[in-house]
Coordinates of C-alpha atoms in Angstrom, one line a residue:
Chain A
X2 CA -97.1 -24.7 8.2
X3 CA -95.4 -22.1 5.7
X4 CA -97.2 -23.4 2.9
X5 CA -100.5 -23.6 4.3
X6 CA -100.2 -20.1 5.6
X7 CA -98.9 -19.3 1.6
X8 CA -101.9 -21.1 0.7
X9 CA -104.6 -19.2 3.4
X10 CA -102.6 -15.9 2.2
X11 CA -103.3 -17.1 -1.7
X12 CA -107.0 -17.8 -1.0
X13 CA -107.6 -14.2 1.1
X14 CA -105.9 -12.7 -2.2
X15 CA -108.2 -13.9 -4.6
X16 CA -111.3 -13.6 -2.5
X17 CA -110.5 -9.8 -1.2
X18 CA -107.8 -8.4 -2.9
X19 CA -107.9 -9.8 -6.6
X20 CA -111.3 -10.3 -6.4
X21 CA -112.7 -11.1 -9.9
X22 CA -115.4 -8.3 -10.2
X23 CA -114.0 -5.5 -7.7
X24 CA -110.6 -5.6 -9.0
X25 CA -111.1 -6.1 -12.6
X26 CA -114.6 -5.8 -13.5
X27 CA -115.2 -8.7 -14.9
X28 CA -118.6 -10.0 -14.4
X29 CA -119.7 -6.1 -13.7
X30 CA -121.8 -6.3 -17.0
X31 CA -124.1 -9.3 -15.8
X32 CA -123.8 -8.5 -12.1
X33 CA -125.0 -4.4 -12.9
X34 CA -128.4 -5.7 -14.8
X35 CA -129.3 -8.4 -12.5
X36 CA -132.9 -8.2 -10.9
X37 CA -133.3 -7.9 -6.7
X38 CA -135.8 -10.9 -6.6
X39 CA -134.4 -12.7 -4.0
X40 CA -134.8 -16.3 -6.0
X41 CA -133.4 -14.8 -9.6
X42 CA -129.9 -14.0 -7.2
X43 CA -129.8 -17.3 -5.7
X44 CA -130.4 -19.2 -8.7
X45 CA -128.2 -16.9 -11.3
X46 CA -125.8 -16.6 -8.3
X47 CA -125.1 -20.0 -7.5
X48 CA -124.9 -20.9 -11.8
X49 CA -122.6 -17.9 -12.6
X50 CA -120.4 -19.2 -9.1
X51 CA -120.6 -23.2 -10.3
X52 CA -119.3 -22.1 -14.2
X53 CA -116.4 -19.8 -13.2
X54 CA -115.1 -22.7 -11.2
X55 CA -115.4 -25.1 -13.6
X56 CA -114.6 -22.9 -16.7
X57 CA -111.1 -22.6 -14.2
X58 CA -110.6 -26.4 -14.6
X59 CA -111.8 -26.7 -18.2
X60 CA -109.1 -23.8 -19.1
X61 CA -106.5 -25.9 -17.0
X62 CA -107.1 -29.2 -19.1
X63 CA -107.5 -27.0 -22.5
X64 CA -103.9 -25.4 -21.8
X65 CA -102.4 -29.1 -21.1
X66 CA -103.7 -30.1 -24.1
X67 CA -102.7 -27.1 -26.2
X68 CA -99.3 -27.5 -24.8
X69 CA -98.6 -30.7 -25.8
X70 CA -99.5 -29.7 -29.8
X71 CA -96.2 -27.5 -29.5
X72 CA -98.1 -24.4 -31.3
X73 CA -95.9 -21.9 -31.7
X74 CA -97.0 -18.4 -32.1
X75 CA -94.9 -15.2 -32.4
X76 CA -97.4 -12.7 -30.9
X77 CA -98.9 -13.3 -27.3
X78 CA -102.4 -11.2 -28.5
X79 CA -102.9 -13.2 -31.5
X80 CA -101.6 -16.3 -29.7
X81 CA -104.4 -16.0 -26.8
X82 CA -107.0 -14.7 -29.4
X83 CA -106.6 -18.8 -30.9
X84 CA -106.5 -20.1 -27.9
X85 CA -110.1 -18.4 -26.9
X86 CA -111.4 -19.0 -30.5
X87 CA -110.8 -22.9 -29.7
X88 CA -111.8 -22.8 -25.7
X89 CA -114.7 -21.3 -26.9
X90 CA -115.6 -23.7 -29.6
X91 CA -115.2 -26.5 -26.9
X92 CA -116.9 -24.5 -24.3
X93 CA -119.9 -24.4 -26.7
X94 CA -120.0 -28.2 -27.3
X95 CA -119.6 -28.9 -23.8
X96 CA -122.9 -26.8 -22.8
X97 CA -124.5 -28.1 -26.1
X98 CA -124.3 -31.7 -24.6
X99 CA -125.3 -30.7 -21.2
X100 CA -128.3 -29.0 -22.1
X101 CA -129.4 -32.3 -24.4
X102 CA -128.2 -34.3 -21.4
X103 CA -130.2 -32.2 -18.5
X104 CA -133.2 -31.6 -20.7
X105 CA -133.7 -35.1 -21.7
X106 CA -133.3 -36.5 -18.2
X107 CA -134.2 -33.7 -15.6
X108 CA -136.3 -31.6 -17.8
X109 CA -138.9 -30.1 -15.0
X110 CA -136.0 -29.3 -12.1
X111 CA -133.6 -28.1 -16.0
X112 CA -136.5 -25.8 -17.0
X113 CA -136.2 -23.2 -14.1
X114 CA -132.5 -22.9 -14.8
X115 CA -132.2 -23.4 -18.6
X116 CA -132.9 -19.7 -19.9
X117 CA -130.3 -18.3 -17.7
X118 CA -128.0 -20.9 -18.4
X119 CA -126.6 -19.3 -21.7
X120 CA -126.3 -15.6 -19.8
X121 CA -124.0 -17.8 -16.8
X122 CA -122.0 -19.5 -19.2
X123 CA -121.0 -16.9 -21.8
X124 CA -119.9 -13.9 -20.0
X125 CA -116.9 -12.0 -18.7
X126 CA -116.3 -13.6 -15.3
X127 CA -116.2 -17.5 -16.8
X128 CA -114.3 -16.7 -19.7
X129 CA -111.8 -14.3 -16.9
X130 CA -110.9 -17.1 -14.4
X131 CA -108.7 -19.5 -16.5
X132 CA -107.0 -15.9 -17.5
X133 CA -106.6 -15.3 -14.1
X134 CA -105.1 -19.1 -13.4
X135 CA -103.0 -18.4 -16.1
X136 CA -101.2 -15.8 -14.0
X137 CA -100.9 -17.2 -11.0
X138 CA -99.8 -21.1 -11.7
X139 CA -96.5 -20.4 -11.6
X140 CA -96.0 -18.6 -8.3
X141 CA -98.7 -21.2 -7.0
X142 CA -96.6 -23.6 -8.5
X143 CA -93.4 -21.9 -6.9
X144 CA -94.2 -21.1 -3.1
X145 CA -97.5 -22.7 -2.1
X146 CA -96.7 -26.3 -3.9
X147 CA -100.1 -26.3 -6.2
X148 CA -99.5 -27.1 -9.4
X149 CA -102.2 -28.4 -12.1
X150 CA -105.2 -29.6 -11.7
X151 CA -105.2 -29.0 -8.1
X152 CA -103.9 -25.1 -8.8
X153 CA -107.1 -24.8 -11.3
X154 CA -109.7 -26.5 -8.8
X155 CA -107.9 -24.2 -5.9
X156 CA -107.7 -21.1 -8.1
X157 CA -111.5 -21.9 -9.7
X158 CA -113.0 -22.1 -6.4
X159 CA -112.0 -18.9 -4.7
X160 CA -112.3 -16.8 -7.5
X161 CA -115.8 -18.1 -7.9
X162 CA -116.6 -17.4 -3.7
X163 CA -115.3 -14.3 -4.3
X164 CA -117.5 -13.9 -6.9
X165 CA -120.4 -15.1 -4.6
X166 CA -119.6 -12.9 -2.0
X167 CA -119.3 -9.6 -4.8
X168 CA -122.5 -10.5 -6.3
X169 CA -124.1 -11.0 -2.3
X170 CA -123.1 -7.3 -1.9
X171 CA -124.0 -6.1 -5.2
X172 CA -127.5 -8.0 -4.9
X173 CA -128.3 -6.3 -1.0
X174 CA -126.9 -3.1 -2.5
X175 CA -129.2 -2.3 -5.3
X176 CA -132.5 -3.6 -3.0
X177 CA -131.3 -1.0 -0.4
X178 CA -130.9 1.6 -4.0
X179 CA -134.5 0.9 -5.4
X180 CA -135.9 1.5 -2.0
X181 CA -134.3 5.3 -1.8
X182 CA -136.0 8.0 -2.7
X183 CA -132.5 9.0 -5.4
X184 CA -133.1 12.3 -7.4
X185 CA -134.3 11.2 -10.7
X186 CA -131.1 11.1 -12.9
X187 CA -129.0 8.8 -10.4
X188 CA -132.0 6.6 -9.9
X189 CA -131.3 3.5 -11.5
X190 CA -128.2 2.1 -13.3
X191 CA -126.4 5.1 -12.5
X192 CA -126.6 4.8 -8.7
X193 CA -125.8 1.0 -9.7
X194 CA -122.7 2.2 -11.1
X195 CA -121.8 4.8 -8.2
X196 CA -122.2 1.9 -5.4
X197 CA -120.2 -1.0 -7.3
X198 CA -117.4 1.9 -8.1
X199 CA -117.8 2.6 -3.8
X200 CA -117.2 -1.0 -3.5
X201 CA -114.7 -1.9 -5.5
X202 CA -113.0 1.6 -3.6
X203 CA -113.2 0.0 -0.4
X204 CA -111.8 -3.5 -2.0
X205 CA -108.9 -2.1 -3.1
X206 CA -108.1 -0.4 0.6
X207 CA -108.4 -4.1 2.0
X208 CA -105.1 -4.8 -0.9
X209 CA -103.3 -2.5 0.5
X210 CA -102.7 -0.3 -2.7
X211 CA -102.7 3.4 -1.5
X212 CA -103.5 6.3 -4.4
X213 CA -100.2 8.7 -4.3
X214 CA -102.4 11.8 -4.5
Chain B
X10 CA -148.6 -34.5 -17.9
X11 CA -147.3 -32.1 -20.7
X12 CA -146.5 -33.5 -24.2
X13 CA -143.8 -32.7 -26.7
X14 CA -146.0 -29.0 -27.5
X15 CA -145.5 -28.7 -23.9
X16 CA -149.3 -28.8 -24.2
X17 CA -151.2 -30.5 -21.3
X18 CA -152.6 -33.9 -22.6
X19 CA -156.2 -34.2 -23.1
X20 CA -157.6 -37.3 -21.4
X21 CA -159.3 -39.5 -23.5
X22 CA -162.7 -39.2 -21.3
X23 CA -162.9 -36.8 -18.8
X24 CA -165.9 -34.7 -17.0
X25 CA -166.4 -31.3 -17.6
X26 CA -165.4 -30.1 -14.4
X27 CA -161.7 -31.7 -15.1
X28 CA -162.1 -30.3 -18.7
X29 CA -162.6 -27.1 -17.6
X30 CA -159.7 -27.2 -14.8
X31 CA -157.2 -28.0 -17.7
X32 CA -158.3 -25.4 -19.6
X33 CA -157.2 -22.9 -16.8
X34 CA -154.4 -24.4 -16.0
X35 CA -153.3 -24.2 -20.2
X36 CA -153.9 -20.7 -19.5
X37 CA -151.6 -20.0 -16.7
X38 CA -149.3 -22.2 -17.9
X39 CA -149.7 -19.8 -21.6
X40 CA -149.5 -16.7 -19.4
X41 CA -146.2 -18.1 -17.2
X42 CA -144.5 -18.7 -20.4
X43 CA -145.6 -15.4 -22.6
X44 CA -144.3 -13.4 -19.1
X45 CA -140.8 -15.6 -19.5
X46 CA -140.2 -14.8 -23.0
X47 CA -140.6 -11.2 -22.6
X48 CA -138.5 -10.8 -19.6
X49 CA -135.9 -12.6 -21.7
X50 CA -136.6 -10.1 -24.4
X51 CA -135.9 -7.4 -21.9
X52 CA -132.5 -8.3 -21.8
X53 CA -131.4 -11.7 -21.1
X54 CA -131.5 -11.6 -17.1
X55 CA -134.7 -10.4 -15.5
X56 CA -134.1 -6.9 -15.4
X57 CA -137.1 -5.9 -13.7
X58 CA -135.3 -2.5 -12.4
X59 CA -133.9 -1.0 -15.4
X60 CA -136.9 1.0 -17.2
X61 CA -136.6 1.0 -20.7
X62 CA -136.8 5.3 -21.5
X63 CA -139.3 4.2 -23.9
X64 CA -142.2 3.1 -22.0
X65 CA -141.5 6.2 -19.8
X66 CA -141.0 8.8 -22.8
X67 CA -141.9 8.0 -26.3
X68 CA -146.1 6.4 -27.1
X69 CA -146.0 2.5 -28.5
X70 CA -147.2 3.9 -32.0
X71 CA -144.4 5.7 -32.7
X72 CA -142.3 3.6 -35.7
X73 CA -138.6 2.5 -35.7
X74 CA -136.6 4.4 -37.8
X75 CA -133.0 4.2 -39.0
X76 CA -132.5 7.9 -37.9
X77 CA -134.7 7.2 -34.5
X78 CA -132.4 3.3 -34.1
X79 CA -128.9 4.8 -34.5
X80 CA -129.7 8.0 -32.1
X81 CA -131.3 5.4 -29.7
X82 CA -127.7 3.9 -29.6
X83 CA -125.6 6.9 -29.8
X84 CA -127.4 9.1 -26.8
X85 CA -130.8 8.4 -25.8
X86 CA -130.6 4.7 -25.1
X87 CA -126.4 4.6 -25.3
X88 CA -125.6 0.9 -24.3
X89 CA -122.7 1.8 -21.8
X90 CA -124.6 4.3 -19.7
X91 CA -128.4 3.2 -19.6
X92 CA -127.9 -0.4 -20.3
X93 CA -124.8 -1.4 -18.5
X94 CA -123.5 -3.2 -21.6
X95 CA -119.8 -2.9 -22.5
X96 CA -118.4 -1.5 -18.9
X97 CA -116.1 -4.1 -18.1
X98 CA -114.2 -3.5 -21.5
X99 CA -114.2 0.2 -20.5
X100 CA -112.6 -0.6 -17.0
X101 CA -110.0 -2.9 -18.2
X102 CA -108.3 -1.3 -21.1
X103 CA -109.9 2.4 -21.5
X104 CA -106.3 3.5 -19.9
X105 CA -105.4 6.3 -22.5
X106 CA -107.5 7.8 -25.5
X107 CA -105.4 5.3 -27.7
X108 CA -107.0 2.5 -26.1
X109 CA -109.8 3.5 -26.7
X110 CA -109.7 4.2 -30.1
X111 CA -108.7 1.1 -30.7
X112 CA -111.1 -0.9 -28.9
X113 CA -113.9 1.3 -30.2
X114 CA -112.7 0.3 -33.9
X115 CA -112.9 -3.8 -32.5
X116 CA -116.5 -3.4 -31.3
X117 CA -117.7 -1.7 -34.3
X118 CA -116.6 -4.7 -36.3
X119 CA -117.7 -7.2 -34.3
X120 CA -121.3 -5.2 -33.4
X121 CA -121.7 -5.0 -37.0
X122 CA -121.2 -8.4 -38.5
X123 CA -122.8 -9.9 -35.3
X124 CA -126.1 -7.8 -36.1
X125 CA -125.7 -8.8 -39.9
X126 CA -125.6 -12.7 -39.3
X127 CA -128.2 -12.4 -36.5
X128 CA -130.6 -10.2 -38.2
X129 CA -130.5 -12.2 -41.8
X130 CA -128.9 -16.7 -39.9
X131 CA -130.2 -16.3 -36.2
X132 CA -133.5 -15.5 -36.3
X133 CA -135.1 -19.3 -36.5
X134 CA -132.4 -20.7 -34.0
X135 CA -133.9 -21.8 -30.5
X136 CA -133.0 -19.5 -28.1
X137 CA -130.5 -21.6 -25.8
X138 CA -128.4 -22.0 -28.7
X139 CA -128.5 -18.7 -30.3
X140 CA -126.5 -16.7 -27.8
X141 CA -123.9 -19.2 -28.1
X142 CA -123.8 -18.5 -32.5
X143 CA -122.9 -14.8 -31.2
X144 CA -120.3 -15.3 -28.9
X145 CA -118.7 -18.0 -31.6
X146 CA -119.5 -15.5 -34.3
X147 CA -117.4 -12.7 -32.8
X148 CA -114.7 -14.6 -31.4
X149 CA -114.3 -16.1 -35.1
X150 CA -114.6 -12.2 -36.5
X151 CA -112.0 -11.0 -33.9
X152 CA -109.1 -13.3 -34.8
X153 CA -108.5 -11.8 -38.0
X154 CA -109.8 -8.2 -36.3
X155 CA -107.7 -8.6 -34.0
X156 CA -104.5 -10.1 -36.5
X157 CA -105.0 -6.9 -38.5
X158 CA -105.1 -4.1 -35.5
X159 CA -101.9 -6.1 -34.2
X160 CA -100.0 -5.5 -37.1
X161 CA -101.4 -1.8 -36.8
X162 CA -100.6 -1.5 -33.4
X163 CA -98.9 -4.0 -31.6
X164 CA -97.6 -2.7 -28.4
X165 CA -101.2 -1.4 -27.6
X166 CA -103.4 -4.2 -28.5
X167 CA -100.6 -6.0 -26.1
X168 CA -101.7 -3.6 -23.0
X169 CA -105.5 -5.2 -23.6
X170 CA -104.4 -8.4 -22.1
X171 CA -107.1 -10.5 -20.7
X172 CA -110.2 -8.2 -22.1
X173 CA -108.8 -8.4 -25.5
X174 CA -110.6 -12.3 -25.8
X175 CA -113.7 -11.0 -23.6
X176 CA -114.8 -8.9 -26.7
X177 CA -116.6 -11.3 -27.5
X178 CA -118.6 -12.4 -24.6
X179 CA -118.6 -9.1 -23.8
X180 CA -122.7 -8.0 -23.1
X181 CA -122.5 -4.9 -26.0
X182 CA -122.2 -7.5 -28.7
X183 CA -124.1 -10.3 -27.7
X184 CA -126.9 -8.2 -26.0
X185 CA -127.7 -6.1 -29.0
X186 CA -127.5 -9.2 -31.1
X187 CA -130.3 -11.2 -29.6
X188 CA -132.5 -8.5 -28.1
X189 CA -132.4 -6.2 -31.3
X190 CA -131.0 -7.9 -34.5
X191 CA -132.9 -10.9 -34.1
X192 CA -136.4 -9.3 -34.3
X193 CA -135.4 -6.8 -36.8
X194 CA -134.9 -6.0 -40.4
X195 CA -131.4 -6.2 -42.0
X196 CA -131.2 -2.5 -42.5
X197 CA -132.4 -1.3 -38.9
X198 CA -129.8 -4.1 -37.1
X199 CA -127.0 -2.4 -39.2
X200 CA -128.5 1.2 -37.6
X201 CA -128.1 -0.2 -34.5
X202 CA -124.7 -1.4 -34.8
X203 CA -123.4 2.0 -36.1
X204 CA -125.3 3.9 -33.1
X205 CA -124.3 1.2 -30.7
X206 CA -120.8 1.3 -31.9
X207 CA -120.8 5.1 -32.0
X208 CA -122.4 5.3 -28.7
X209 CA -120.0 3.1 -26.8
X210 CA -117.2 4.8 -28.6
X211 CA -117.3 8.4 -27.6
X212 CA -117.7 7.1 -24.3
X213 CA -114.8 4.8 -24.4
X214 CA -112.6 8.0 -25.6
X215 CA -114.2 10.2 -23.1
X216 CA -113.5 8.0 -20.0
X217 CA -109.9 7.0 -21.9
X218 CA -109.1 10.7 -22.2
X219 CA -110.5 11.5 -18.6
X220 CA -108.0 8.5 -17.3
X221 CA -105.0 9.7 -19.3
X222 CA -105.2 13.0 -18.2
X223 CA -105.4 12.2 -14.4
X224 CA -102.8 10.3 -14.7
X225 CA -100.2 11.2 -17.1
X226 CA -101.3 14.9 -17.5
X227 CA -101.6 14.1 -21.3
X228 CA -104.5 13.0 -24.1
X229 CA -104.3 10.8 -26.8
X230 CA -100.3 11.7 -26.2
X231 CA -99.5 14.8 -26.4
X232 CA -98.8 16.7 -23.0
X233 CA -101.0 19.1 -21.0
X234 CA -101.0 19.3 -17.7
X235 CA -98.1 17.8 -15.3
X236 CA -99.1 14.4 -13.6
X237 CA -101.9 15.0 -11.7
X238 CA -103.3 12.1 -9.5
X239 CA -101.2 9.7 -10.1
X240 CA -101.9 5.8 -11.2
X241 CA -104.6 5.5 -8.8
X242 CA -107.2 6.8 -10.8
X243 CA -106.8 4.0 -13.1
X244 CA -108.1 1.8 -10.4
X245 CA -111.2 0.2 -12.0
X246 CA -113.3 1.9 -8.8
X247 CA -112.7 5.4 -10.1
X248 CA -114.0 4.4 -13.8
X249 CA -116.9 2.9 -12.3
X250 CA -117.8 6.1 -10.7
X251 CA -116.8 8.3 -13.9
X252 CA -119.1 6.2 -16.0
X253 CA -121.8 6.6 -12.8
X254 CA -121.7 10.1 -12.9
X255 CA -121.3 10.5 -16.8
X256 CA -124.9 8.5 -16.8
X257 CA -126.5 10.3 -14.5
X258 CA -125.6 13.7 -16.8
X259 CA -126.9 11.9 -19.7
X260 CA -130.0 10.7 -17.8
X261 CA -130.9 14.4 -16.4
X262 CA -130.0 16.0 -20.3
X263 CA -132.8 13.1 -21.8
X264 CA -135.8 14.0 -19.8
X265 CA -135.3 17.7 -20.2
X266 CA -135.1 17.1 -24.7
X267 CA -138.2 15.0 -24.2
X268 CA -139.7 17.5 -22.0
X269 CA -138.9 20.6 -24.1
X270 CA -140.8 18.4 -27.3
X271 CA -143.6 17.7 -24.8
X272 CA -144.0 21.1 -23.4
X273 CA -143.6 22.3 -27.2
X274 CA -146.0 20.3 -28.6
X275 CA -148.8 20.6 -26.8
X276 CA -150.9 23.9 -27.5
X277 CA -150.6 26.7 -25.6
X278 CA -154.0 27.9 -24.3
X279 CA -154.9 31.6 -25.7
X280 CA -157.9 33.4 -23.3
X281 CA -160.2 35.1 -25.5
X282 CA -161.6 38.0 -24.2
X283 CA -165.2 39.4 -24.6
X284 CA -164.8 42.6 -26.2

């Protein structure tokens, strides 16, 4: 029962308290532009939701593999710098062979999701959760009893409902926005801004971190 | 049925009613398409909110310039504050005015060798494939960017952590490479870099400078004040609302240039008396 309360208490934390876009932004530059049309959210929603978690798996298998070839590199900046450059080169074949893939055999129901699939790929948040996995496989490893691919499927799937739920609020927020009657120089992005910087406020009361003002 | 043109196929007989039903339904299909590519063009998700200040300020006839490009990316269209672009790298490591520096130097690079290759390589790609030339483009730029500001700064190119790889997914380099550079000549994509870069740099050393002083009482180092607010202002919420706030400023200080021109180019009325 300990470790499945450890494991709850991990999942709360990386829905609420780490959240991915609240607590570190990430995603904040394809979540501020997106539209309010109620079928671009879903759709974009529901891609940008499905990559993070798989990117999160992807990055688990990459750093097994990268592992094993024993490459040993003084500096850790430079050291994750190569390790993106290659994650990124197989991140690029892997959607390459998709897109052939879904276009050849699912072309009409591919078509309505193929120019946003690009944007949902190659962005902040994707590229962000196996950072984030990164971090936390060793304590998940240590007190909850995850460890591999089961830490990067558990790891990949909350960040990306916590992404869900960030981009649900964000989504409601800027209809309610566009509706208002702003003055003219915070209508817009900058009221945008303003509400995701209320949010992310109010996300990091639910951690627990107090200001010392 | 649509062929490889992603033409409808002409029947070989058909009537003239069914002739003229395809024909509209080319059409729409024509129209659907021409309305996808330029909401693409507007900037890669459908941004149907975010006004671009020149539809609402400047007539279609008025030519792109290098002067009129890089002041476009420096103030009146700055990437960080009217286009969203570039925040999240702002949030994450915009700590001190050091930071910033830093990662302003990083962008500049990548914006402007992203622009040159997109501008002169990109420009036939299909689309699909061409966003994913820019994010491998700067990530292959940044390794030895990145190896050389290492060896310049170590200890603060360490404090990037995660957002040091996100440079290049990051929307400021990508963005400006397929919405701008791609449509463009060589000499105005490298305009646009510099204002871009520019642009997103005194912001980035603003908002550093803001966070440093808040919180260590200091700027780019050297002591001012005594702490102030403590490490809770470098909570991302509180940059959010900075860079809010900073916008609006900048929004409110646009309309009134372009409405000083307007009111100063249109001719003032003189009444003419009869005497």
């Amino acid at each position: 029962m300990t470790e499945i309360g450890r494991i709850i208490s991990y999942a709360l934390v990386l829905v609420f308290a780490e959240n991915i876009l609240f607590s570190r932004g990430l995603g904040s530059d394809v979540v501020l532009r997106l539209s309010v049309n109620p079928k671009d959210f879903f759709r974009f929603g529901i891609i940008l939701t499905t990559a993070t978690m798989i990117s999160s798996v992807i990055g688990w298998g990459f750093s097994a593999v990268v592992s094993l070839l024993n490459v040993d590199i003084a500096n850790p900046s430079l050291r994750l710098l190569l390790r993106t450059l290659v994650y990124l080169i197989c991140l690029s074949a892997l959607y390459v062979a998709f897109d052939r893939f879904m276009n050849k055999h699912f072309e009409t129901r591919y078509s309505r999701f193929r120019k946003a699939m690009p944007i949902a790929i190659f962005n902040t948040a994707v590229l962000g959760a196996p950072a984030i996995l990164a971090r936390m496989e060793i304590a998940l490893a240590n007190t909850a009893n995850l460890n591999g691919f089961l830490a990067a499927l558990f790891v990949g799937a909350f960040v990306s409902i916590g992404f869900l739920i960030a981009v649900a609020l964000m989504s409601e927020g800027i209809k309610q926005i566009e509706s208002m009657d702003l003055p003219y120089a915070f209508s817009g992005l900058p009221a945008r801004f303003i509400y995701i910087g209320l949010l992310a406020m109010a996300f990091s009361a639910i951690s627990g971190r107090q200001a010392d003002f | 049925m649509q062929n490889k043109n992603n033409r409808l196929e002409e029947p070989k007989s058909e009537s003239k009613y069914r002739a003229k039903i395809r024909g509209s339904m080319q059409h729409r299909l024509d129209k659907y398409r021409e309305r996808s590519n330029a909401n693409i063009e507007r900037g890669l998700a459908r941004t149907i909110n975010l006004k671009d200040y020149k539809s609402e300020f400047l007539s279609k006839d008025e030519p792109e310039t290098v002067g009129r490009v890089f002041m476009n990316g420096l103030l009146l269209d700055n990437p960080v504050l009217f286009n969203a672009l570039g925040a999240v790298l702002i949030v994450g490591v915009c700590s001190t005015v050091q930071n910033a520096v830093l990662l302003s130097l990083l962008v500049l690079v990548l914006l402007i060798v992203n622009e040159f290759m997109a501008s002169l390589f990109y420009k036939n790609a299909p689309p699909e494939i061409r966003l994913m030339a820019h994010v491998l483009t700067a990530a292959l730029v940044l390794l030895p960017a990145g190896a050389v500001a290492i060896n310049a700064n170590a200890t603060a190119l360490n404090s990037f952590g995660i957002y040091l790889p996100l440079l290049c997914v990051s929307g400021l380099v990508t963005v400006r490479s397929e919405v701008f550079a791609i449509k463009h000549t060589l000499k105005l994509s490298m305009a646009d870099a510099l204002g871009n870069g520019a642009g997103f740099a005194w912001v980035a050393i603003l908002i550093g400078a803001a966070r440093e002083l808040l919180s260590f009482g200091s700027v780019a180092g050297y002591p001012i004040t005594g702490k102030v607010f403590g490490a809770g202002i470098n909570y991302p919420f509180a940059t959010f609302l900075m860079i809010g706030f900073l916008a609006a400023l900048l929004k409110h200080l646009r309309r009134r240039h372009y409405q000083k021109n307007a009111d100063a180019q249109t001719p003032s009325e003189e009444v003419q008396s009869d005497d």
